[in-house]
C-alpha positions as YAML, in Angstrom:
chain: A
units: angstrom
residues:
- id: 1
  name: UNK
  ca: [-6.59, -2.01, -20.85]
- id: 2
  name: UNK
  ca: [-7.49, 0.91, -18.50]
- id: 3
  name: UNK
  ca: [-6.18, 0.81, -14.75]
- id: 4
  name: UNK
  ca: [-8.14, 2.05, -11.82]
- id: 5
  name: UNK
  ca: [-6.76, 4.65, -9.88]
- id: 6
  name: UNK
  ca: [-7.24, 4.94, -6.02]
- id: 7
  name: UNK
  ca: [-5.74, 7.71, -4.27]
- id: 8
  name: UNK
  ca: [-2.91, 6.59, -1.82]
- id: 9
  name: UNK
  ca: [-4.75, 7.27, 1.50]
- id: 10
  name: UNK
  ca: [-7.62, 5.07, 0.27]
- id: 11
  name: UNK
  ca: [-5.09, 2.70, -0.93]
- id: 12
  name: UNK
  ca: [-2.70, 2.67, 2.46]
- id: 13
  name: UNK
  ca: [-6.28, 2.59, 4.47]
- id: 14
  name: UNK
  ca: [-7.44, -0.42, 2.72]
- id: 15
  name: UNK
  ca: [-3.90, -2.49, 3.05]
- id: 16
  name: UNK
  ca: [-4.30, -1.37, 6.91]
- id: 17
  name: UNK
  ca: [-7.56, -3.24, 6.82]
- id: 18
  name: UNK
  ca: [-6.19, -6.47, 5.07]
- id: 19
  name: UNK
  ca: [-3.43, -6.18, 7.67]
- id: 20
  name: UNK
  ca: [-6.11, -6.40, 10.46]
- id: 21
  name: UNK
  ca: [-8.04, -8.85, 8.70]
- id: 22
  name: UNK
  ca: [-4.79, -11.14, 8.63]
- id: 23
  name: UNK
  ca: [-3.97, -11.08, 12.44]
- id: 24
  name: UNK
  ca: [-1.42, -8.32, 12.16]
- id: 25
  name: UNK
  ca: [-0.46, -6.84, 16.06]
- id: 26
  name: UNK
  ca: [-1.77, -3.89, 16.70]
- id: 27
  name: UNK
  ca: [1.73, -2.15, 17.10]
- id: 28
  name: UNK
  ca: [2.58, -3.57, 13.56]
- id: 29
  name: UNK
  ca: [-0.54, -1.41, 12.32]
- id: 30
  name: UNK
  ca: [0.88, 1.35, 14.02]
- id: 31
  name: UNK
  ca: [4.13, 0.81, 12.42]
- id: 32
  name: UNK
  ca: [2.75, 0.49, 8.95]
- id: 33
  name: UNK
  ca: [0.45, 3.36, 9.61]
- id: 34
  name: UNK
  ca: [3.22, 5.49, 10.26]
- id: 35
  name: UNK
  ca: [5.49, 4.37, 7.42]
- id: 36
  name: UNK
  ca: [2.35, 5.40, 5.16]
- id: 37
  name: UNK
  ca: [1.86, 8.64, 6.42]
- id: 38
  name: UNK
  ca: [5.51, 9.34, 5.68]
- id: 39
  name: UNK
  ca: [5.42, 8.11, 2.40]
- id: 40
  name: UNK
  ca: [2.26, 9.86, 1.65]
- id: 41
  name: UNK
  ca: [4.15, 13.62, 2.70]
- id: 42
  name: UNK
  ca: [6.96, 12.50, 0.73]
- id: 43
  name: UNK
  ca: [4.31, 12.27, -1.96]
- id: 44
  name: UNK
  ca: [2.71, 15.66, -1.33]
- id: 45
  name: UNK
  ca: [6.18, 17.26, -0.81]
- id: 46
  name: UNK
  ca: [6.93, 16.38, -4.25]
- id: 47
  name: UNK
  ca: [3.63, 16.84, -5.68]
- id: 48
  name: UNK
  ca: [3.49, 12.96, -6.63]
- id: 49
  name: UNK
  ca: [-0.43, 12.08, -7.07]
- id: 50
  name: UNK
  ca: [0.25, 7.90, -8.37]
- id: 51
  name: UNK
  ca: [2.22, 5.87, -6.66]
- id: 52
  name: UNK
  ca: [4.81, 2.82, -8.11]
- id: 53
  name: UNK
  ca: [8.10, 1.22, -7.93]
- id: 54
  name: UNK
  ca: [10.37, 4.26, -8.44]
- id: 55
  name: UNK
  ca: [8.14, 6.34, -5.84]
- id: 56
  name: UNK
  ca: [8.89, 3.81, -3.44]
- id: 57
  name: UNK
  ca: [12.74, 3.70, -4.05]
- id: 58
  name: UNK
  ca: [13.50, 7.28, -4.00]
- id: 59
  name: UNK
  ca: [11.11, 7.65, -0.80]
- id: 60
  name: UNK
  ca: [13.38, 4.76, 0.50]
- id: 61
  name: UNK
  ca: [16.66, 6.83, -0.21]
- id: 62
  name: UNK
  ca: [15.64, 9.54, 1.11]
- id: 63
  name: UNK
  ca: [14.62, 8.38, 4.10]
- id: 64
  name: UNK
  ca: [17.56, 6.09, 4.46]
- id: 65
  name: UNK
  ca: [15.48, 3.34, 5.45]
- id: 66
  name: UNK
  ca: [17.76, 0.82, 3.47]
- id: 67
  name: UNK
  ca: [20.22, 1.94, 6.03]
- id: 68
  name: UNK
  ca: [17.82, 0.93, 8.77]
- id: 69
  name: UNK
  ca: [17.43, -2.60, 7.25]
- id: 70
  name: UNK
  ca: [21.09, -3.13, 6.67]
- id: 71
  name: UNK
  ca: [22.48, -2.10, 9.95]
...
């Protein structure tokens, strides 16, 4: 089975979108559009071009965000 792949800004940009569609606050978008821009220089820092699970979790640690959540 072959998967599509969709470069992260396309990808954050569409789940923006859905966001929207859903009803989400405009400051929410904001957040969210923030939190994607992060993740997507964490990405280019580390010259990550696919996104998935363990992307996620070491962007998460170093970030601290877990932290965030927690406290």
């Amino acid at each position: 089975m072959s998967e599509k792949q969709t470069d992260f800004g396309t990808l954050s940009e569409a789940v923006i979108a859905e966001l929207k569609n859903l009803g989400y606050m405009d400051s929410s978008l904001i957040n969210y559009r923030r939190l994607y821009a992060r993740l997507g220089s964490f990405m280019e820092d580390h010259s990550i071009k696919e996104y998935s699970p363990t992307v996620g979790n070491a962007f998460i640690r170093s970030e601290r965000l877990i932290q965030d959540f927690l406290y």
